[in-house]
PDB file of C-alpha atoms in Angstrom:
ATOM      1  CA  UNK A   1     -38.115  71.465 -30.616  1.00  0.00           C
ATOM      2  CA  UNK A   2     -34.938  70.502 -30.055  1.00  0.00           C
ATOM      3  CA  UNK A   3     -32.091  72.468 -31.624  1.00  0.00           C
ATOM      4  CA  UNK A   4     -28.575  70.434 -32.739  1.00  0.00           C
ATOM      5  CA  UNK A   5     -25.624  71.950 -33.078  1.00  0.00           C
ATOM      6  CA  UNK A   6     -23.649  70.976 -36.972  1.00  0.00           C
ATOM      7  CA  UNK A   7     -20.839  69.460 -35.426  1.00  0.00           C
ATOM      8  CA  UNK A   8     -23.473  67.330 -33.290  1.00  0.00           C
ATOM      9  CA  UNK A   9     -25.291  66.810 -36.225  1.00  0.00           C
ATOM     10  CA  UNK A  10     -22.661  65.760 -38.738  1.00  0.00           C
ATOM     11  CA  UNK A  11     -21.356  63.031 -36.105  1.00  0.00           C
ATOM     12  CA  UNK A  12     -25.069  61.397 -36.238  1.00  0.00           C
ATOM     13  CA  UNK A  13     -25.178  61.212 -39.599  1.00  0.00           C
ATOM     14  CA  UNK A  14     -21.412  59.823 -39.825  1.00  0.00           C
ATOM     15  CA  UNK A  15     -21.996  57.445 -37.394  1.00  0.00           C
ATOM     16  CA  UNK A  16     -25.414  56.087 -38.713  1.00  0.00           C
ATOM     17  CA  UNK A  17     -23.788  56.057 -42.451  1.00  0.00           C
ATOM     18  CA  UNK A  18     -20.370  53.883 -40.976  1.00  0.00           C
ATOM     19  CA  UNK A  19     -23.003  51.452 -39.200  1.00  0.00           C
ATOM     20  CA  UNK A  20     -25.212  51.027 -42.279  1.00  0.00           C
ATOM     21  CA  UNK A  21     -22.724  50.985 -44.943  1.00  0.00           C
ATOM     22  CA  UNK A  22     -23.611  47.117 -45.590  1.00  0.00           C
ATOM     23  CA  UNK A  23     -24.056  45.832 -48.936  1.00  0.00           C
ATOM     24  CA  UNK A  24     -27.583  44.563 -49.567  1.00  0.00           C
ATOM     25  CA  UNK A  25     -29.566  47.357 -47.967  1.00  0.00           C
ATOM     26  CA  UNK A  26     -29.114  46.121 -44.149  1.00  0.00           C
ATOM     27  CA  UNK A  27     -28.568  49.478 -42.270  1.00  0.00           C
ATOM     28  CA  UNK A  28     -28.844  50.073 -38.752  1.00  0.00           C
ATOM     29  CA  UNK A  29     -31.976  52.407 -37.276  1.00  0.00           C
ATOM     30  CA  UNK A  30     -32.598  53.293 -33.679  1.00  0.00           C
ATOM     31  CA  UNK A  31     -34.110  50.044 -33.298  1.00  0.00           C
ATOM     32  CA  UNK A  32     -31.113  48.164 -34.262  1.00  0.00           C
ATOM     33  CA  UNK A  33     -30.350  46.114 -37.200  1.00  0.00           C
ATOM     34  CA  UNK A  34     -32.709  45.065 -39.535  1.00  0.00           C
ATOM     35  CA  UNK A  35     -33.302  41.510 -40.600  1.00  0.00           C
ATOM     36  CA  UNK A  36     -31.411  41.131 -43.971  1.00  0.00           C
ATOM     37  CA  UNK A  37     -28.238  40.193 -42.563  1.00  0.00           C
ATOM     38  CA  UNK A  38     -25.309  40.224 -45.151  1.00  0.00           C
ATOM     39  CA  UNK A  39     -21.819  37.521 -45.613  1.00  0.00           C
ATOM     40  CA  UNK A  40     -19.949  40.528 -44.705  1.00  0.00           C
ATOM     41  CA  UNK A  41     -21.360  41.367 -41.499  1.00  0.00           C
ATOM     42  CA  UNK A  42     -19.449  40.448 -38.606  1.00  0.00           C
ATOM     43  CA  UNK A  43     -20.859  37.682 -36.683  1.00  0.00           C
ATOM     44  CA  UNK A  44     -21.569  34.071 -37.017  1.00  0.00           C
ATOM     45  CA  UNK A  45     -22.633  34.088 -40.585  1.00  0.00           C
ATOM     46  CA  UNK A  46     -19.741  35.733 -41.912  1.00  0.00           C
ATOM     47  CA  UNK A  47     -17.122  33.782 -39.737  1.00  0.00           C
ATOM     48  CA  UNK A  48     -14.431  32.280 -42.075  1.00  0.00           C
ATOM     49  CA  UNK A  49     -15.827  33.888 -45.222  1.00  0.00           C
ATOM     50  CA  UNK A  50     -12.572  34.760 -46.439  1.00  0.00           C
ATOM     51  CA  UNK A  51     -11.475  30.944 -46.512  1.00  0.00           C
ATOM     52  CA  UNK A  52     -10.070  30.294 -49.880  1.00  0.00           C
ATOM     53  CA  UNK A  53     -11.134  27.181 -51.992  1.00  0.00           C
ATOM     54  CA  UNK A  54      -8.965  24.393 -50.789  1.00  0.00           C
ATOM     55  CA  UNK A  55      -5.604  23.818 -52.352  1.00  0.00           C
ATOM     56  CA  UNK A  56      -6.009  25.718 -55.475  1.00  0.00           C
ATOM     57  CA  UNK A  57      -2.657  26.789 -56.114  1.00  0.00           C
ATOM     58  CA  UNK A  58      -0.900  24.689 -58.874  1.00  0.00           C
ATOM     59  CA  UNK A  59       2.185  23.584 -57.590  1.00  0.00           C
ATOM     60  CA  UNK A  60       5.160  23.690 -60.529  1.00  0.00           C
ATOM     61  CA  UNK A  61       8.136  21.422 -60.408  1.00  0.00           C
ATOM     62  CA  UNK A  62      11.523  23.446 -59.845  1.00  0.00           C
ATOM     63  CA  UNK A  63      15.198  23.144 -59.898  1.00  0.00           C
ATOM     64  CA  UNK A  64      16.372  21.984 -56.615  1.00  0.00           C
ATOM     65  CA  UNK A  65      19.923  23.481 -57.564  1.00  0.00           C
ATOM     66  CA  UNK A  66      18.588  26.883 -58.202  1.00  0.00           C
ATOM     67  CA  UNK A  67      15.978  26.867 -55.494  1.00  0.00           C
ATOM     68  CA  UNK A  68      18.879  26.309 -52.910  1.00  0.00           C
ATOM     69  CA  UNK A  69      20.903  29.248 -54.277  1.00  0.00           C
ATOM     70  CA  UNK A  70      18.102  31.151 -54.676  1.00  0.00           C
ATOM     71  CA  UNK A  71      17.376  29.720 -50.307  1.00  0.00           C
ATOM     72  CA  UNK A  72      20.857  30.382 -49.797  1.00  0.00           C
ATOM     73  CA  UNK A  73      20.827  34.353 -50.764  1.00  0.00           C
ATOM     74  CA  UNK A  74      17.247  34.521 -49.363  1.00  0.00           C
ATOM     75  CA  UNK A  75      18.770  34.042 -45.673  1.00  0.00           C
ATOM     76  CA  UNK A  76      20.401  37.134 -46.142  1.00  0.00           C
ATOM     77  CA  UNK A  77      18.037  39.253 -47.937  1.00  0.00           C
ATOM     78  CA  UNK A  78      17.511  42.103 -45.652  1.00  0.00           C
ATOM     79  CA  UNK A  79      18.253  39.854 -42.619  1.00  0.00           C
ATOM     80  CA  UNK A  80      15.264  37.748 -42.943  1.00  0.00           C
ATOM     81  CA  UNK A  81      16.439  34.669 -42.659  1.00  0.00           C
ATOM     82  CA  UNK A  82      15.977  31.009 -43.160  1.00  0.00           C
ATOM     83  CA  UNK A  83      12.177  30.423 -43.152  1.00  0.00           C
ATOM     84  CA  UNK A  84      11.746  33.547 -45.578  1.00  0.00           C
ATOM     85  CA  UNK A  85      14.599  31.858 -47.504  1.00  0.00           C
ATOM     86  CA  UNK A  86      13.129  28.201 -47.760  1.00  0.00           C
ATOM     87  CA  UNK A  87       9.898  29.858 -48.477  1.00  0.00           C
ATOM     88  CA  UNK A  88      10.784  32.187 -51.095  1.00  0.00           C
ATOM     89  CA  UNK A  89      12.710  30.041 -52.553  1.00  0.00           C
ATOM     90  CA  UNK A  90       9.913  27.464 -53.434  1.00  0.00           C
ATOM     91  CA  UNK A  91       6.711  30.294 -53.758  1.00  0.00           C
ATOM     92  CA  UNK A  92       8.694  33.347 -54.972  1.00  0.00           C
ATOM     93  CA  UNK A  93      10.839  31.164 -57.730  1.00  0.00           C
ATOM     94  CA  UNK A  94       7.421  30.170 -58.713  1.00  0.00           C
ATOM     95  CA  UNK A  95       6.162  33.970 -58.423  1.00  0.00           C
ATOM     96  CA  UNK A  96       9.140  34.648 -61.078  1.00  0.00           C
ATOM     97  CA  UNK A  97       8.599  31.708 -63.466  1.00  0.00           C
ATOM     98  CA  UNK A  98       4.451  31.894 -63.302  1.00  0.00           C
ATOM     99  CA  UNK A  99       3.443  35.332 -62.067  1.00  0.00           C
ATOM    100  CA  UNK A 100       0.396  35.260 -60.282  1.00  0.00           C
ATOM    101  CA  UNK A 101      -1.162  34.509 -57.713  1.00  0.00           C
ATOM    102  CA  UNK A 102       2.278  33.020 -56.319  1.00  0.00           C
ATOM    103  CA  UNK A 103       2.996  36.726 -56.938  1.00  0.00           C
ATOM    104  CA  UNK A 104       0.341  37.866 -54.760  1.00  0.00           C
ATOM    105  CA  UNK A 105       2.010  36.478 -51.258  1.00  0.00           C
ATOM    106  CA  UNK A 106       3.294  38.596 -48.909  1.00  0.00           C
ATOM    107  CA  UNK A 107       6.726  36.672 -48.315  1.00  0.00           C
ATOM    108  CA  UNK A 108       7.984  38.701 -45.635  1.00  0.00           C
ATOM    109  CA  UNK A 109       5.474  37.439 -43.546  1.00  0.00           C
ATOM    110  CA  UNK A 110       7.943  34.226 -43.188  1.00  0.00           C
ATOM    111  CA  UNK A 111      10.626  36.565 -41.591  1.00  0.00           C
ATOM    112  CA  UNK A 112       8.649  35.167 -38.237  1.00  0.00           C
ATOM    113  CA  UNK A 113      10.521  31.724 -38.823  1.00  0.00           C
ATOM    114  CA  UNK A 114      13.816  33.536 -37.796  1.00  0.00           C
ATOM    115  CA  UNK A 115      16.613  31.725 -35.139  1.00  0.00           C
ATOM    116  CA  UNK A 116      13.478  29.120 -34.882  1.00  0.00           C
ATOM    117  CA  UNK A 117      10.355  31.587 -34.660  1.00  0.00           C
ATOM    118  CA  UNK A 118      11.182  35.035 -33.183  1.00  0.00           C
ATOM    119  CA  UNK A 119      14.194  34.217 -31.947  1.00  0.00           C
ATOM    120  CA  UNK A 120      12.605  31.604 -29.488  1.00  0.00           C
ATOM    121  CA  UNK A 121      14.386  28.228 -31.054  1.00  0.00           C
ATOM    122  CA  UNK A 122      11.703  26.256 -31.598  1.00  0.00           C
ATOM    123  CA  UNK A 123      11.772  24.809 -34.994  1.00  0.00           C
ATOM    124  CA  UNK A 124      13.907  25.452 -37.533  1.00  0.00           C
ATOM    125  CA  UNK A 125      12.698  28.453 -39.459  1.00  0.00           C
ATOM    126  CA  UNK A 126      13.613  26.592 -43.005  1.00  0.00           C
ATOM    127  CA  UNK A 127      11.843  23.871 -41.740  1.00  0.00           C
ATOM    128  CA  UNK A 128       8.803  25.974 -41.296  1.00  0.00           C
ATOM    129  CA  UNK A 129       9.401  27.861 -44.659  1.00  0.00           C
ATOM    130  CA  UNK A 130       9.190  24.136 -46.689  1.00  0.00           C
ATOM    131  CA  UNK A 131       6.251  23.525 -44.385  1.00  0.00           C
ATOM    132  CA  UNK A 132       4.418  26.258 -45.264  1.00  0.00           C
ATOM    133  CA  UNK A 133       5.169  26.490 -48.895  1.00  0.00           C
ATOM    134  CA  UNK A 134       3.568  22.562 -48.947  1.00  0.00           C
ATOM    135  CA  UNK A 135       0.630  23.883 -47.115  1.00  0.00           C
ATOM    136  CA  UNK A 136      -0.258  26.232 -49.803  1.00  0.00           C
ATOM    137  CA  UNK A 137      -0.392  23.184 -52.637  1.00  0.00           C
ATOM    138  CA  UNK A 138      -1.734  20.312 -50.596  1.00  0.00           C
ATOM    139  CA  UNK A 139      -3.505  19.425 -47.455  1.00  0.00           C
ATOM    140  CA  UNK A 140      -3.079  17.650 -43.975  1.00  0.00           C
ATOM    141  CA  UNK A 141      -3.547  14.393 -45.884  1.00  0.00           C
ATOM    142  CA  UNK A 142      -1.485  14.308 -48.737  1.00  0.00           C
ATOM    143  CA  UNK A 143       1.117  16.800 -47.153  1.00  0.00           C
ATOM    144  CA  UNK A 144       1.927  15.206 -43.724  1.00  0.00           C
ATOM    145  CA  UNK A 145       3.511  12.206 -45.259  1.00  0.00           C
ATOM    146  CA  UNK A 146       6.082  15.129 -47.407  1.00  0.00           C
ATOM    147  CA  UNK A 147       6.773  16.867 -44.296  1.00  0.00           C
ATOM    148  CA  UNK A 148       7.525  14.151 -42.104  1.00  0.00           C
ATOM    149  CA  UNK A 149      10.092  12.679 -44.823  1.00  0.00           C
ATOM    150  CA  UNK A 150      11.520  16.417 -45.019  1.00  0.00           C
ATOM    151  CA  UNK A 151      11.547  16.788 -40.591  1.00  0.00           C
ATOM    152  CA  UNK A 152      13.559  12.531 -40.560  1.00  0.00           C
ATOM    153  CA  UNK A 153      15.907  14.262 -43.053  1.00  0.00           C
ATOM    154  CA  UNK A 154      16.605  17.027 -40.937  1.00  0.00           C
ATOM    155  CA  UNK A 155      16.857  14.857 -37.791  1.00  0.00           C
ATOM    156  CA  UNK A 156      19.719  12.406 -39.673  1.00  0.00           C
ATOM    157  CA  UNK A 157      21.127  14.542 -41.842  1.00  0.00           C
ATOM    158  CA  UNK A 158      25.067  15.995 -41.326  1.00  0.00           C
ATOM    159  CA  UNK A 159      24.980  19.821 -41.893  1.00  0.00           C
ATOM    160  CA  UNK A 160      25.913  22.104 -43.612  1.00  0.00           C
ATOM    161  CA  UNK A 161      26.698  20.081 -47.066  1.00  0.00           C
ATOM    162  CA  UNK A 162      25.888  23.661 -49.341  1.00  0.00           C
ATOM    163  CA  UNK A 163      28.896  25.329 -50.331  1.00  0.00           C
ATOM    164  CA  UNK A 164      28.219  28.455 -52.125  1.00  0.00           C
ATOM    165  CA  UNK A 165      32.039  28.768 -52.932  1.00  0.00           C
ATOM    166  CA  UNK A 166      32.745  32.558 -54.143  1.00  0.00           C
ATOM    167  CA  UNK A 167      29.294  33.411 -53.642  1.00  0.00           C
ATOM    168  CA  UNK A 168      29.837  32.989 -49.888  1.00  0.00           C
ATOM    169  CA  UNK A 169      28.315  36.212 -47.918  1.00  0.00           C
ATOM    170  CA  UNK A 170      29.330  35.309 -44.672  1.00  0.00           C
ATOM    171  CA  UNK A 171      32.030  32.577 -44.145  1.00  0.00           C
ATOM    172  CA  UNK A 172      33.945  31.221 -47.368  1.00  0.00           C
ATOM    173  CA  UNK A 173      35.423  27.826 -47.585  1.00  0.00           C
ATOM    174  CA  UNK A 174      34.083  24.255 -45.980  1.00  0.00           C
ATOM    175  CA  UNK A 175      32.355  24.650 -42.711  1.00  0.00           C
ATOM    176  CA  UNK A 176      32.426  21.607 -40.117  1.00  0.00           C
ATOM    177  CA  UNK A 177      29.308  19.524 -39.612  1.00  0.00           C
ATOM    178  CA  UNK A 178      27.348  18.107 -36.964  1.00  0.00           C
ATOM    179  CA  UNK A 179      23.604  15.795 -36.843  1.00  0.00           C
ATOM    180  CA  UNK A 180      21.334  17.405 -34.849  1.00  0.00           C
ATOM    181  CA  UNK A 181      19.067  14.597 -34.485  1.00  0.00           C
ATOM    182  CA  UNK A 182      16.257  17.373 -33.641  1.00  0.00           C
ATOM    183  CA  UNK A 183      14.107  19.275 -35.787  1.00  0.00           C
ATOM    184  CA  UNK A 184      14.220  21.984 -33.216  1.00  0.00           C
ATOM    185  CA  UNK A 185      16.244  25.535 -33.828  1.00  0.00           C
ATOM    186  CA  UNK A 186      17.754  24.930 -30.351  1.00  0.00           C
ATOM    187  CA  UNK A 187      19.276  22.008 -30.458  1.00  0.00           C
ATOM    188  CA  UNK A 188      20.561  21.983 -34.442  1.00  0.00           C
ATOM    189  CA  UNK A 189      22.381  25.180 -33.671  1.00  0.00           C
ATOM    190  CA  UNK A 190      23.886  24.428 -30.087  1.00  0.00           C
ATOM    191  CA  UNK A 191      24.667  20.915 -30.625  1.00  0.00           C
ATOM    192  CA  UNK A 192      26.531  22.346 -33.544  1.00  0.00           C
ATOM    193  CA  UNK A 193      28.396  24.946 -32.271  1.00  0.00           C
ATOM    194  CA  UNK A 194      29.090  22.304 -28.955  1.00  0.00           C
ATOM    195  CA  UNK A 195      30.584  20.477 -31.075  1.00  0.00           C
ATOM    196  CA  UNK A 196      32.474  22.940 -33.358  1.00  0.00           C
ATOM    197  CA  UNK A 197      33.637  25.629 -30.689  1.00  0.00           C
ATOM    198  CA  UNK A 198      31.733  28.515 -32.690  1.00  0.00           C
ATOM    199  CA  UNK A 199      29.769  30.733 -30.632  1.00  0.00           C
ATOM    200  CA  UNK A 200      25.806  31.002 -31.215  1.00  0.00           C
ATOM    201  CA  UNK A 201      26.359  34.971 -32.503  1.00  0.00           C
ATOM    202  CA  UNK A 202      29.476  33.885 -34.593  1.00  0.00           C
ATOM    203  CA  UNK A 203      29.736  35.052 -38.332  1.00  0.00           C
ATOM    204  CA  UNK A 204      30.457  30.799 -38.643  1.00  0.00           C
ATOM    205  CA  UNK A 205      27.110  30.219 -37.318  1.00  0.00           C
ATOM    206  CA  UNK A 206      25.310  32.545 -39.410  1.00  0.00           C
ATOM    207  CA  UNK A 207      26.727  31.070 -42.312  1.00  0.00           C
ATOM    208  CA  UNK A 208      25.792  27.609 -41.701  1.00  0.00           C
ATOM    209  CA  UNK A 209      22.352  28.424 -41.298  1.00  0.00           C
ATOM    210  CA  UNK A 210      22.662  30.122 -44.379  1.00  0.00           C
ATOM    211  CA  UNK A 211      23.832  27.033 -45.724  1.00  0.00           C
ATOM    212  CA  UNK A 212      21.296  24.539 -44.494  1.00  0.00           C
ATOM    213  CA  UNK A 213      18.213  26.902 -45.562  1.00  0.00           C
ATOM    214  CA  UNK A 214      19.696  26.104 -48.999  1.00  0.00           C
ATOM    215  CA  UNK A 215      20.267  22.231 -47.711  1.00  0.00           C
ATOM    216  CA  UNK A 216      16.684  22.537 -46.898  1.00  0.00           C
ATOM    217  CA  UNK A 217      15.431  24.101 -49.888  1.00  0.00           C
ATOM    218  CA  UNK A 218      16.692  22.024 -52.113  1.00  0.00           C
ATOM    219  CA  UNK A 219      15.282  18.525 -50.405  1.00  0.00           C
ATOM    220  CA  UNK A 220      12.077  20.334 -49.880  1.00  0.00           C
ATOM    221  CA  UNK A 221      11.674  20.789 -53.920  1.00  0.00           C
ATOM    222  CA  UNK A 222      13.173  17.098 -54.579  1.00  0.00           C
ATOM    223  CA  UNK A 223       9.988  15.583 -52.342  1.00  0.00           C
ATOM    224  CA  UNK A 224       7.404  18.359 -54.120  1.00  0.00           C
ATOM    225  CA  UNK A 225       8.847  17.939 -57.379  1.00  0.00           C
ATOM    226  CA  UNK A 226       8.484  13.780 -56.889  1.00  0.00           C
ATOM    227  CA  UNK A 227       4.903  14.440 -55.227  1.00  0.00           C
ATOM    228  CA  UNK A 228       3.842  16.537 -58.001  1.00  0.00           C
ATOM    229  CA  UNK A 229       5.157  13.387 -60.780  1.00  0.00           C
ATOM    230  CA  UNK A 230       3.280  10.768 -58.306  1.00  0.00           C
ATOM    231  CA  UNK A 231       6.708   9.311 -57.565  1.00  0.00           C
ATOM    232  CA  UNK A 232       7.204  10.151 -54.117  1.00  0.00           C
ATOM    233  CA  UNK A 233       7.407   7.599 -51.449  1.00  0.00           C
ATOM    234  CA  UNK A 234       8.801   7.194 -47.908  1.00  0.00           C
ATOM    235  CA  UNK A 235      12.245   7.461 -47.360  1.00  0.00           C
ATOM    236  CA  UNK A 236      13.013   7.592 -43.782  1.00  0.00           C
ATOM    237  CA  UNK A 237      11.553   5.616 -40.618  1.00  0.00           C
ATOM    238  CA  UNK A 238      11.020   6.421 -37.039  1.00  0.00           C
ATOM    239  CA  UNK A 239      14.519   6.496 -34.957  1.00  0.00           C
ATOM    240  CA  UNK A 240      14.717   3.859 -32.306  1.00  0.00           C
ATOM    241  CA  UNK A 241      14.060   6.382 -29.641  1.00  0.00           C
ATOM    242  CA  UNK A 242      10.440   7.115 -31.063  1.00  0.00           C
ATOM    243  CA  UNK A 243       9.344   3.309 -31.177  1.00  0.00           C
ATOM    244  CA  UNK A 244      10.654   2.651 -27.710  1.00  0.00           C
ATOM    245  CA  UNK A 245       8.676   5.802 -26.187  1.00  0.00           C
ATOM    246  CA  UNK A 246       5.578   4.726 -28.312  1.00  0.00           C
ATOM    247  CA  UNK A 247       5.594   1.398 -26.972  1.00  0.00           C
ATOM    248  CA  UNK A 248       4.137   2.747 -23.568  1.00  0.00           C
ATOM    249  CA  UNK A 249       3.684   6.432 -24.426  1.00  0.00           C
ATOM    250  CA  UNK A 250       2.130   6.446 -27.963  1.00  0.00           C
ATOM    251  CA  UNK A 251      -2.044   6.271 -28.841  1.00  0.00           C
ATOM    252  CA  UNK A 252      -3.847   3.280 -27.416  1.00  0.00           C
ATOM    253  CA  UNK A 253      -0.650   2.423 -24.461  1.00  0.00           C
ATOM    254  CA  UNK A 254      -0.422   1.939 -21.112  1.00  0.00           C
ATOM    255  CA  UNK A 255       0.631   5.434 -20.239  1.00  0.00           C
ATOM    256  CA  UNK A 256      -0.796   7.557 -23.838  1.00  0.00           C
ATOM    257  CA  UNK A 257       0.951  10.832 -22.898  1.00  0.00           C
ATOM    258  CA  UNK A 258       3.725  11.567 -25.498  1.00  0.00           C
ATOM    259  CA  UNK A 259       2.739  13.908 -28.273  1.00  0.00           C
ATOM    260  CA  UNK A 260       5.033  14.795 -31.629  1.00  0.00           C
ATOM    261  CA  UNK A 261       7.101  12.928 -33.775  1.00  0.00           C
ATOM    262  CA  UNK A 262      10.601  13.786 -33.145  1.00  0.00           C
ATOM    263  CA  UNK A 263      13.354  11.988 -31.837  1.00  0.00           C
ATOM    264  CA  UNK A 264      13.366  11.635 -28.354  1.00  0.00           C
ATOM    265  CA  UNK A 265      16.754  11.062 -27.415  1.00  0.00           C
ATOM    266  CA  UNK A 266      18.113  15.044 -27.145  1.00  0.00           C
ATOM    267  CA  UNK A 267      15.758  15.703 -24.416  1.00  0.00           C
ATOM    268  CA  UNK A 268      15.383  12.401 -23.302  1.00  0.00           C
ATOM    269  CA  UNK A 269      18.242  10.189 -23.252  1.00  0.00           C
ATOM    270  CA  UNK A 270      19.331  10.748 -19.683  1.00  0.00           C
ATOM    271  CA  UNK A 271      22.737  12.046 -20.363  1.00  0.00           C
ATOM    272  CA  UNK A 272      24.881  14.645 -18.532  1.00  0.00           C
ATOM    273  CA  UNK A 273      23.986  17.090 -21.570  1.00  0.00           C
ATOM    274  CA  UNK A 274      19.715  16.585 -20.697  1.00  0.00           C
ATOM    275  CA  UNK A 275      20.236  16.808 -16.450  1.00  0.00           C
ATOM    276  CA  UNK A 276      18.803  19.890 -14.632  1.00  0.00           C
ATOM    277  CA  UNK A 277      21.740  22.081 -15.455  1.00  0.00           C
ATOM    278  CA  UNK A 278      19.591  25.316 -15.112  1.00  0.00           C
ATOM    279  CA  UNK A 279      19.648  24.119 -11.608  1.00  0.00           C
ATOM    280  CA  UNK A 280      22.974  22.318 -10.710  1.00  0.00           C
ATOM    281  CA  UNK A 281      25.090  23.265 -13.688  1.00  0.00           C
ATOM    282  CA  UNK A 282      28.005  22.913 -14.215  1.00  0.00           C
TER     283      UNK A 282
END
């Protein structure tokens, strides 16, 4: 007979309780598990379980004014930034008007869209806040054609045109523009402070990012707010850089390489500005 300590003991029965604590009576034994397998078992058969039904969130039409105010402060709440900001602005001005489940989001979670995803530039974290709120509402089909009008916006668009006069957290008055022709964090914010003389960690900066996650918010709930009344249609067309590429470079060419949709000019166009200057600069 073989004597267990209770310590001993207690961890087998702790152990065999965790592993067969599976609703519907499928417990594990010496021999393993038995057949009744159950959705919440890891494995194959429980793989995406926790999908929700497609699209069910209700999107409400807003007021772009107070959406981009409400963007505008967002970018500064607790240093978040401009994809919480766009996001909030559109889901949590829902969450105030319709409680739940726009309620039920964690919106922090869009602090990742900050200085163009973690700080690495890539696209514009209000960009990515719209984006995101869309995806909640619609899907690939019905939502690429909104984003794409939103992203051509962004890409031809003079910035910053908010002015959040006395209201102003980090610069007051009029701030100077710039087009960034670029979607991406990188080049909006270095073109612009090229152009302006501002430095990237400048208190000018911040504030025009503050201001174009409001620009952004509020032409993010103009195209949901005409999607949602069935009047929304195409506004802006491919730049002459992107037909020229595609003409050898898109689906179907001679040379089908290029992927995306933005402008190709910034990175492209040959200048002095797009030369190796890692490597030869200045």
């Amino acid at each position: 007979m073989t004597i267990m300590s209770r310590r001993k003991a207690l961890g087998v029965v702790g152990g065999s309780l965790v592993a067969g604590a599976v609703a519907g009576g499928a417990i594990v034994t010496g021999a393993g598990m038995t057949n009744q397998a159950h959705a919440a078992a890891p494995g194959a058969a429980a793989r995406f379980q926790f999908e929700e039904q497609p699209f069910g969130w209700k999107a409400h039409v807003l007021d772009p004014a107070e959406c981009a105010a409400v963007a505008y402060d967002g970018y500064w709440h607790k240093g978040y930034g401009c994809g919480y900001g766009v996001f909030y602005s559109i889901v949590g001005v829902m969450a105030e008007k319709h409680g739940a489940p726009y309620n039920q989001f964690p919106f922090s979670m869009l602090e990742v869209g900050k200085s163009g995803i973690s700080g690495w530039a890539t696209i514009c974290g209000a960009l990515l806040g719209a984006a995101s709120a869309y995806a909640l509402f619609w899907g690939r089909k019905e939502r690429d054609a909104m984003v794409n009008d939103l992203y051509r916006w962004y890409e031809q668009t003079a910035f910053p045109i908010y002015n959040p006069g006395p209201a102003a957290k980090g610069v007051a008055g009029d701030l100077p523009t710039s087009i960034a022709n670029s979607p991406l964090c990188h080049i909006s914010v270095s073109k612009w402070c090229y152009e302006t003389g501002f430095a990237d960690k400048s208190k000018e900066r911040s504030e025009r990012c503050a201001r174009i996650t409001a620009d952004v918010s509020k032409m993010a709930v103009e195209i949901m707010n005409a999607k949602i009344t069935g009047a929304f249609v195409k506004q802006y067309k491919n730049p002459e850089s992107v037909e020229y590429c595609n003409s050898c470079h898109g689906s179907g060419k001679e040379s089908p390489i290029a992927k995306g949709k933005m402008d190709c000019a910034p990175c492209h166009s040959g200048t002095e500005h797009t030369q190796n200057k890692y490597k030869d600069h200045p």
